[in-house]
Amino acid sequence: MTVTVVDADSCAAVMSDEVPAVEEASTKEFMTTAKNGKISQLACLCGLNRITMKECCVVRERALIRADLAYVFIGSYCIVGVQSIIRPHWKRFKGAITFFPVKIGSFVNIGSNVHIESTSIGNYVTIGENSILGKRSVVKSCVVIEPDSVIPPDTTLPSFTRWGGDPARCTGYLHEGAIHDIKQICKISFSSIILSDTAATHVPPQSPS
């Protein structure tokens, strides 16, 4: 496992999660990756060479991925919502801050304004908008996190469970069919983003007056 060590005196410089300003002219436009992913031109991917992203992923506008701190691995058909943040978790060792990689599985739908500092997130996971996943939390496969939930640090969410609240508690259990449902939601979300981006970038010419 690769980690990043930052001197404690320099820590404040890397703790800010402010997204740099980007010209609003490109608000509706996405860049297409080599693996058919879509990255908003209003997103901020720090440390691009340390982000591994599989096919058909989407990173929405104003989202922030802090791979400048440690490696971030993202599986297939993942949606990173508007203004959501993926930040590697950290620990303090002998006066230095050590950042650890983040691994996110396939078919993970991250809603808008979500803050993630988890160690890992499994496959077939839905994370509702405005949720916070605390440092070193672990989300197993096939989990639903309801909107406005706060997952405390060092919490493990077992497979086939539903969580909600602040602090989040288990509110129910999922059946095996939930895997298919979450998979379909991610595929539909990806397709709708492809269609909207195509419509935005192929504006029909205006007729002469």
PDB file of C-alpha atoms in Angstrom:
ATOM      1  CA  MET A   1       0.000   0.000   0.000  1.00  0.00           C
ATOM      2  CA  THR A   2       1.343   3.427  -0.976  1.00  0.00           C
ATOM      3  CA  VAL A   3       0.975   6.266   1.500  1.00  0.00           C
ATOM      4  CA  THR A   4       1.797   9.961   1.417  1.00  0.00           C
ATOM      5  CA  VAL A   5       3.559  11.647   4.325  1.00  0.00           C
ATOM      6  CA  VAL A   6       3.242  15.396   4.876  1.00  0.00           C
ATOM      7  CA  ASP A   7       5.176  17.379   7.467  1.00  0.00           C
ATOM      8  CA  ALA A   8       2.839  18.677  10.170  1.00  0.00           C
ATOM      9  CA  ASP A   9       3.968  22.282   9.542  1.00  0.00           C
ATOM     10  CA  SER A  10       2.787  21.984   5.928  1.00  0.00           C
ATOM     11  CA  CYS A  11      -0.475  20.275   6.778  1.00  0.00           C
ATOM     12  CA  ALA A  12      -2.667  23.388   6.556  1.00  0.00           C
ATOM     13  CA  ALA A  13      -1.714  23.829   2.917  1.00  0.00           C
ATOM     14  CA  VAL A  14      -3.176  20.458   1.922  1.00  0.00           C
ATOM     15  CA  MET A  15      -6.251  20.478   4.167  1.00  0.00           C
ATOM     16  CA  SER A  16      -8.220  23.048   2.166  1.00  0.00           C
ATOM     17  CA  ASP A  17     -10.943  21.546  -0.029  1.00  0.00           C
ATOM     18  CA  GLU A  18     -11.758  24.724  -1.922  1.00  0.00           C
ATOM     19  CA  VAL A  19     -12.404  24.069  -5.610  1.00  0.00           C
ATOM     20  CA  PRO A  20     -10.518  26.497  -7.867  1.00  0.00           C
ATOM     21  CA  ALA A  21     -12.635  28.898  -9.900  1.00  0.00           C
ATOM     22  CA  VAL A  22     -13.427  27.783 -13.448  1.00  0.00           C
ATOM     23  CA  GLU A  23     -14.986  29.833 -16.234  1.00  0.00           C
ATOM     24  CA  GLU A  24     -18.741  29.351 -16.303  1.00  0.00           C
ATOM     25  CA  ALA A  25     -18.723  29.101 -20.124  1.00  0.00           C
ATOM     26  CA  SER A  26     -17.992  25.386 -19.879  1.00  0.00           C
ATOM     27  CA  THR A  27     -20.674  24.569 -17.304  1.00  0.00           C
ATOM     28  CA  LYS A  28     -22.516  22.045 -19.516  1.00  0.00           C
ATOM     29  CA  GLU A  29     -19.479  20.419 -21.065  1.00  0.00           C
ATOM     30  CA  PHE A  30     -17.771  17.144 -20.153  1.00  0.00           C
ATOM     31  CA  MET A  31     -14.432  15.755 -21.187  1.00  0.00           C
ATOM     32  CA  THR A  32     -14.467  12.135 -22.374  1.00  0.00           C
ATOM     33  CA  THR A  33     -11.839   9.770 -20.980  1.00  0.00           C
ATOM     34  CA  ALA A  34     -10.126   6.932 -22.830  1.00  0.00           C
ATOM     35  CA  LYS A  35     -12.462   4.507 -21.018  1.00  0.00           C
ATOM     36  CA  ASN A  36     -15.666   6.309 -22.057  1.00  0.00           C
ATOM     37  CA  GLY A  37     -15.955   8.228 -18.790  1.00  0.00           C
ATOM     38  CA  LYS A  38     -17.265  11.781 -18.480  1.00  0.00           C
ATOM     39  CA  ILE A  39     -15.448  14.429 -16.419  1.00  0.00           C
ATOM     40  CA  SER A  40     -17.066  17.828 -15.986  1.00  0.00           C
ATOM     41  CA  GLN A  41     -14.855  20.740 -16.955  1.00  0.00           C
ATOM     42  CA  LEU A  42     -15.982  22.314 -13.684  1.00  0.00           C
ATOM     43  CA  ALA A  43     -14.668  19.365 -11.623  1.00  0.00           C
ATOM     44  CA  CYS A  44     -11.286  19.444  -9.882  1.00  0.00           C
ATOM     45  CA  LEU A  45      -9.132  16.298 -10.011  1.00  0.00           C
ATOM     46  CA  CYS A  46      -5.975  16.927  -8.002  1.00  0.00           C
ATOM     47  CA  GLY A  47      -3.076  14.545  -8.660  1.00  0.00           C
ATOM     48  CA  LEU A  48      -4.531  13.217 -11.894  1.00  0.00           C
ATOM     49  CA  ASN A  49      -1.715  10.692 -12.375  1.00  0.00           C
ATOM     50  CA  ARG A  50      -2.716   9.018  -9.090  1.00  0.00           C
ATOM     51  CA  ILE A  51      -6.368   8.489 -10.030  1.00  0.00           C
ATOM     52  CA  THR A  52      -7.312   5.099 -11.488  1.00  0.00           C
ATOM     53  CA  MET A  53     -10.798   5.208 -12.956  1.00  0.00           C
ATOM     54  CA  LYS A  54     -12.367   2.313 -14.855  1.00  0.00           C
ATOM     55  CA  GLU A  55     -14.894   2.517 -17.667  1.00  0.00           C
ATOM     56  CA  CYS A  56     -18.080   4.595 -17.822  1.00  0.00           C
ATOM     57  CA  CYS A  57     -17.536   6.772 -14.743  1.00  0.00           C
ATOM     58  CA  VAL A  58     -18.872  10.306 -14.309  1.00  0.00           C
ATOM     59  CA  VAL A  59     -17.448  13.143 -12.221  1.00  0.00           C
ATOM     60  CA  ARG A  60     -19.971  15.974 -12.008  1.00  0.00           C
ATOM     61  CA  GLU A  61     -19.406  19.711 -11.825  1.00  0.00           C
ATOM     62  CA  ARG A  62     -17.650  21.183  -8.763  1.00  0.00           C
ATOM     63  CA  ALA A  63     -16.701  17.700  -7.535  1.00  0.00           C
ATOM     64  CA  LEU A  64     -13.246  17.392  -5.955  1.00  0.00           C
ATOM     65  CA  ILE A  65     -10.961  14.329  -5.851  1.00  0.00           C
ATOM     66  CA  ARG A  66      -7.845  14.844  -3.689  1.00  0.00           C
ATOM     67  CA  ALA A  67      -5.530  12.261  -5.231  1.00  0.00           C
ATOM     68  CA  ASP A  68      -2.654  14.690  -4.641  1.00  0.00           C
ATOM     69  CA  LEU A  69      -2.770  13.351  -1.067  1.00  0.00           C
ATOM     70  CA  ALA A  70      -2.868   9.608  -1.897  1.00  0.00           C
ATOM     71  CA  TYR A  71      -3.996   7.245  -4.651  1.00  0.00           C
ATOM     72  CA  VAL A  72      -7.719   7.045  -5.448  1.00  0.00           C
ATOM     73  CA  PHE A  73      -9.107   3.937  -7.184  1.00  0.00           C
ATOM     74  CA  ILE A  74     -12.613   4.091  -8.706  1.00  0.00           C
ATOM     75  CA  GLY A  75     -14.409   1.170 -10.358  1.00  0.00           C
ATOM     76  CA  SER A  76     -16.780   1.031 -13.326  1.00  0.00           C
ATOM     77  CA  TYR A  77     -20.063   2.934 -13.643  1.00  0.00           C
ATOM     78  CA  CYS A  78     -19.432   5.204 -10.665  1.00  0.00           C
ATOM     79  CA  ILE A  79     -21.136   8.583 -10.414  1.00  0.00           C
ATOM     80  CA  VAL A  80     -19.452  11.307  -8.335  1.00  0.00           C
ATOM     81  CA  GLY A  81     -22.150  13.898  -7.673  1.00  0.00           C
ATOM     82  CA  VAL A  82     -22.139  17.675  -7.875  1.00  0.00           C
ATOM     83  CA  GLN A  83     -19.896  19.324  -5.239  1.00  0.00           C
ATOM     84  CA  SER A  84     -18.943  15.978  -3.721  1.00  0.00           C
ATOM     85  CA  ILE A  85     -15.476  15.468  -2.237  1.00  0.00           C
ATOM     86  CA  ILE A  86     -13.335  12.325  -2.139  1.00  0.00           C
ATOM     87  CA  ARG A  87     -10.451  12.881   0.269  1.00  0.00           C
ATOM     88  CA  PRO A  88      -7.951  10.216   1.415  1.00  0.00           C
ATOM     89  CA  HIS A  89      -8.063   9.682   5.179  1.00  0.00           C
ATOM     90  CA  TRP A  90      -5.062  10.377   7.346  1.00  0.00           C
ATOM     91  CA  LYS A  91      -3.342   9.572  10.606  1.00  0.00           C
ATOM     92  CA  ARG A  92      -0.682  11.420  12.562  1.00  0.00           C
ATOM     93  CA  PHE A  93       2.604   9.563  13.131  1.00  0.00           C
ATOM     94  CA  LYS A  94       5.482  11.162  15.056  1.00  0.00           C
ATOM     95  CA  GLY A  95       4.677  14.721  14.058  1.00  0.00           C
ATOM     96  CA  ALA A  96       3.796  13.937  10.429  1.00  0.00           C
ATOM     97  CA  ILE A  97       0.456  13.470   8.687  1.00  0.00           C
ATOM     98  CA  THR A  98       0.212  10.215   6.682  1.00  0.00           C
ATOM     99  CA  PHE A  99      -2.461   9.900   3.987  1.00  0.00           C
ATOM    100  CA  PHE A 100      -3.791   6.510   2.855  1.00  0.00           C
ATOM    101  CA  PRO A 101      -5.323   5.430  -0.505  1.00  0.00           C
ATOM    102  CA  VAL A 102      -9.068   5.286  -1.139  1.00  0.00           C
ATOM    103  CA  LYS A 103     -10.658   2.372  -3.016  1.00  0.00           C
ATOM    104  CA  ILE A 104     -14.177   2.662  -4.444  1.00  0.00           C
ATOM    105  CA  GLY A 105     -15.773  -0.320  -6.164  1.00  0.00           C
ATOM    106  CA  SER A 106     -18.027  -0.506  -9.228  1.00  0.00           C
ATOM    107  CA  PHE A 107     -21.619   0.715  -9.530  1.00  0.00           C
ATOM    108  CA  VAL A 108     -21.342   3.305  -6.775  1.00  0.00           C
ATOM    109  CA  ASN A 109     -23.744   6.242  -6.998  1.00  0.00           C
ATOM    110  CA  ILE A 110     -22.475   9.191  -4.924  1.00  0.00           C
ATOM    111  CA  GLY A 111     -25.068  11.946  -4.548  1.00  0.00           C
ATOM    112  CA  SER A 112     -24.517  15.687  -4.504  1.00  0.00           C
ATOM    113  CA  ASN A 113     -22.550  17.413  -1.733  1.00  0.00           C
ATOM    114  CA  VAL A 114     -21.190  14.183  -0.229  1.00  0.00           C
ATOM    115  CA  HIS A 115     -17.912  14.213   1.746  1.00  0.00           C
ATOM    116  CA  ILE A 116     -15.974  10.924   1.719  1.00  0.00           C
ATOM    117  CA  GLU A 117     -12.936  10.080   3.852  1.00  0.00           C
ATOM    118  CA  SER A 118     -13.479   6.320   3.846  1.00  0.00           C
ATOM    119  CA  THR A 119     -10.828   3.638   3.548  1.00  0.00           C
ATOM    120  CA  SER A 120     -12.917   1.658   1.071  1.00  0.00           C
ATOM    121  CA  ILE A 121     -16.368   1.482  -0.486  1.00  0.00           C
ATOM    122  CA  GLY A 122     -17.535  -1.792  -2.028  1.00  0.00           C
ATOM    123  CA  ASN A 123     -19.612  -2.513  -5.131  1.00  0.00           C
ATOM    124  CA  TYR A 124     -23.289  -1.633  -5.579  1.00  0.00           C
ATOM    125  CA  VAL A 125     -23.475   1.243  -3.115  1.00  0.00           C
ATOM    126  CA  THR A 126     -25.790   4.258  -3.089  1.00  0.00           C
ATOM    127  CA  ILE A 127     -24.794   7.318  -1.040  1.00  0.00           C
ATOM    128  CA  GLY A 128     -27.496   9.937  -0.595  1.00  0.00           C
ATOM    129  CA  GLU A 129     -26.897  13.656  -0.993  1.00  0.00           C
ATOM    130  CA  ASN A 130     -25.421  15.758   1.829  1.00  0.00           C
ATOM    131  CA  SER A 131     -23.956  12.709   3.567  1.00  0.00           C
ATOM    132  CA  ILE A 132     -20.603  12.523   5.361  1.00  0.00           C
ATOM    133  CA  LEU A 133     -18.501   9.360   5.505  1.00  0.00           C
ATOM    134  CA  GLY A 134     -16.022   9.785   8.338  1.00  0.00           C
ATOM    135  CA  LYS A 135     -12.321   9.018   8.405  1.00  0.00           C
ATOM    136  CA  ARG A 136     -11.353   5.351   7.965  1.00  0.00           C
ATOM    137  CA  SER A 137     -14.961   4.226   7.599  1.00  0.00           C
ATOM    138  CA  VAL A 138     -15.532   1.070   5.543  1.00  0.00           C
ATOM    139  CA  VAL A 139     -18.617   0.498   3.398  1.00  0.00           C
ATOM    140  CA  LYS A 140     -19.070  -3.114   2.283  1.00  0.00           C
ATOM    141  CA  SER A 141     -20.816  -4.123  -0.962  1.00  0.00           C
ATOM    142  CA  CYS A 142     -24.543  -3.574  -1.500  1.00  0.00           C
ATOM    143  CA  VAL A 143     -25.229  -0.780   0.981  1.00  0.00           C
ATOM    144  CA  VAL A 144     -27.627   2.167   0.818  1.00  0.00           C
ATOM    145  CA  ILE A 145     -26.805   5.334   2.779  1.00  0.00           C
ATOM    146  CA  GLU A 146     -29.794   7.650   3.031  1.00  0.00           C
ATOM    147  CA  PRO A 147     -29.513  11.408   2.355  1.00  0.00           C
ATOM    148  CA  ASP A 148     -28.141  13.656   5.154  1.00  0.00           C
ATOM    149  CA  SER A 149     -26.481  10.712   6.923  1.00  0.00           C
ATOM    150  CA  VAL A 150     -23.291  11.021   8.967  1.00  0.00           C
ATOM    151  CA  ILE A 151     -21.154   7.878   9.204  1.00  0.00           C
ATOM    152  CA  PRO A 152     -18.827   8.225  12.228  1.00  0.00           C
ATOM    153  CA  PRO A 153     -15.082   7.609  11.833  1.00  0.00           C
ATOM    154  CA  ASP A 154     -13.874   3.979  12.009  1.00  0.00           C
ATOM    155  CA  THR A 155     -17.373   2.612  11.348  1.00  0.00           C
ATOM    156  CA  THR A 156     -17.921  -0.473   9.169  1.00  0.00           C
ATOM    157  CA  LEU A 157     -21.219  -0.819   7.311  1.00  0.00           C
ATOM    158  CA  PRO A 158     -21.976  -4.523   6.580  1.00  0.00           C
ATOM    159  CA  SER A 159     -23.263  -5.752   3.231  1.00  0.00           C
ATOM    160  CA  PHE A 160     -27.005  -5.681   2.437  1.00  0.00           C
ATOM    161  CA  THR A 161     -27.791  -2.958   4.971  1.00  0.00           C
ATOM    162  CA  ARG A 162     -29.427   0.481   4.848  1.00  0.00           C
ATOM    163  CA  TRP A 163     -28.152   3.364   7.003  1.00  0.00           C
ATOM    164  CA  GLY A 164     -29.471   6.802   7.919  1.00  0.00           C
ATOM    165  CA  GLY A 165     -29.355   9.549  10.523  1.00  0.00           C
ATOM    166  CA  ASP A 166     -26.774  11.594  12.410  1.00  0.00           C
ATOM    167  CA  PRO A 167     -24.993   9.619  13.645  1.00  0.00           C
ATOM    168  CA  ALA A 168     -26.070   6.998  11.141  1.00  0.00           C
ATOM    169  CA  ARG A 169     -27.717   3.801  12.354  1.00  0.00           C
ATOM    170  CA  CYS A 170     -28.829   0.679  10.514  1.00  0.00           C
ATOM    171  CA  THR A 171     -32.437   1.331   9.432  1.00  0.00           C
ATOM    172  CA  GLY A 172     -33.068  -1.876   7.513  1.00  0.00           C
ATOM    173  CA  TYR A 173     -31.751  -4.666   5.332  1.00  0.00           C
ATOM    174  CA  LEU A 174     -31.556  -5.156   1.563  1.00  0.00           C
ATOM    175  CA  HIS A 175     -32.577  -8.194  -0.449  1.00  0.00           C
ATOM    176  CA  GLU A 176     -30.293  -9.770  -3.042  1.00  0.00           C
ATOM    177  CA  GLY A 177     -32.243  -8.062  -5.822  1.00  0.00           C
ATOM    178  CA  ALA A 178     -30.854  -4.732  -4.604  1.00  0.00           C
ATOM    179  CA  ILE A 179     -27.625  -5.496  -6.468  1.00  0.00           C
ATOM    180  CA  HIS A 180     -29.513  -5.499  -9.775  1.00  0.00           C
ATOM    181  CA  ASP A 181     -31.458  -2.362  -8.810  1.00  0.00           C
ATOM    182  CA  ILE A 182     -28.368  -0.331  -7.889  1.00  0.00           C
ATOM    183  CA  LYS A 183     -26.542  -1.546 -10.997  1.00  0.00           C
ATOM    184  CA  GLN A 184     -29.411  -0.397 -13.208  1.00  0.00           C
ATOM    185  CA  ILE A 185     -29.623   2.996 -11.487  1.00  0.00           C
ATOM    186  CA  CYS A 186     -25.933   3.639 -12.169  1.00  0.00           C
ATOM    187  CA  LYS A 187     -26.260   2.602 -15.817  1.00  0.00           C
ATOM    188  CA  ILE A 188     -29.348   4.778 -16.315  1.00  0.00           C
ATOM    189  CA  SER A 189     -27.634   7.746 -14.641  1.00  0.00           C
ATOM    190  CA  PHE A 190     -24.616   7.350 -16.907  1.00  0.00           C
ATOM    191  CA  SER A 191     -26.788   7.119 -20.024  1.00  0.00           C
ATOM    192  CA  SER A 192     -28.787  10.218 -19.083  1.00  0.00           C
ATOM    193  CA  ILE A 193     -25.590  12.223 -18.576  1.00  0.00           C
ATOM    194  CA  ILE A 194     -24.288  11.057 -21.977  1.00  0.00           C
ATOM    195  CA  LEU A 195     -27.532  12.173 -23.611  1.00  0.00           C
ATOM    196  CA  SER A 196     -27.608  15.574 -21.893  1.00  0.00           C
ATOM    197  CA  ASP A 197     -23.952  16.226 -22.784  1.00  0.00           C
ATOM    198  CA  THR A 198     -24.570  15.256 -26.407  1.00  0.00           C
ATOM    199  CA  ALA A 199     -27.537  17.628 -26.579  1.00  0.00           C
ATOM    200  CA  ALA A 200     -25.504  20.471 -25.036  1.00  0.00           C
ATOM    201  CA  THR A 201     -22.568  20.067 -27.438  1.00  0.00           C
ATOM    202  CA  HIS A 202     -24.639  19.645 -30.618  1.00  0.00           C
ATOM    203  CA  VAL A 203     -26.749  22.773 -30.705  1.00  0.00           C
ATOM    204  CA  PRO A 204     -28.635  22.985 -34.028  1.00  0.00           C
ATOM    205  CA  PRO A 205     -27.714  25.978 -36.211  1.00  0.00           C
ATOM    206  CA  GLN A 206     -30.083  28.923 -36.122  1.00  0.00           C
ATOM    207  CA  SER A 207     -32.095  29.721 -39.215  1.00  0.00           C
ATOM    208  CA  PRO A 208     -31.187  33.016 -40.883  1.00  0.00           C
ATOM    209  CA  SER A 209     -33.602  35.787 -40.090  1.00  0.00           C
TER     210      SER A 209
END
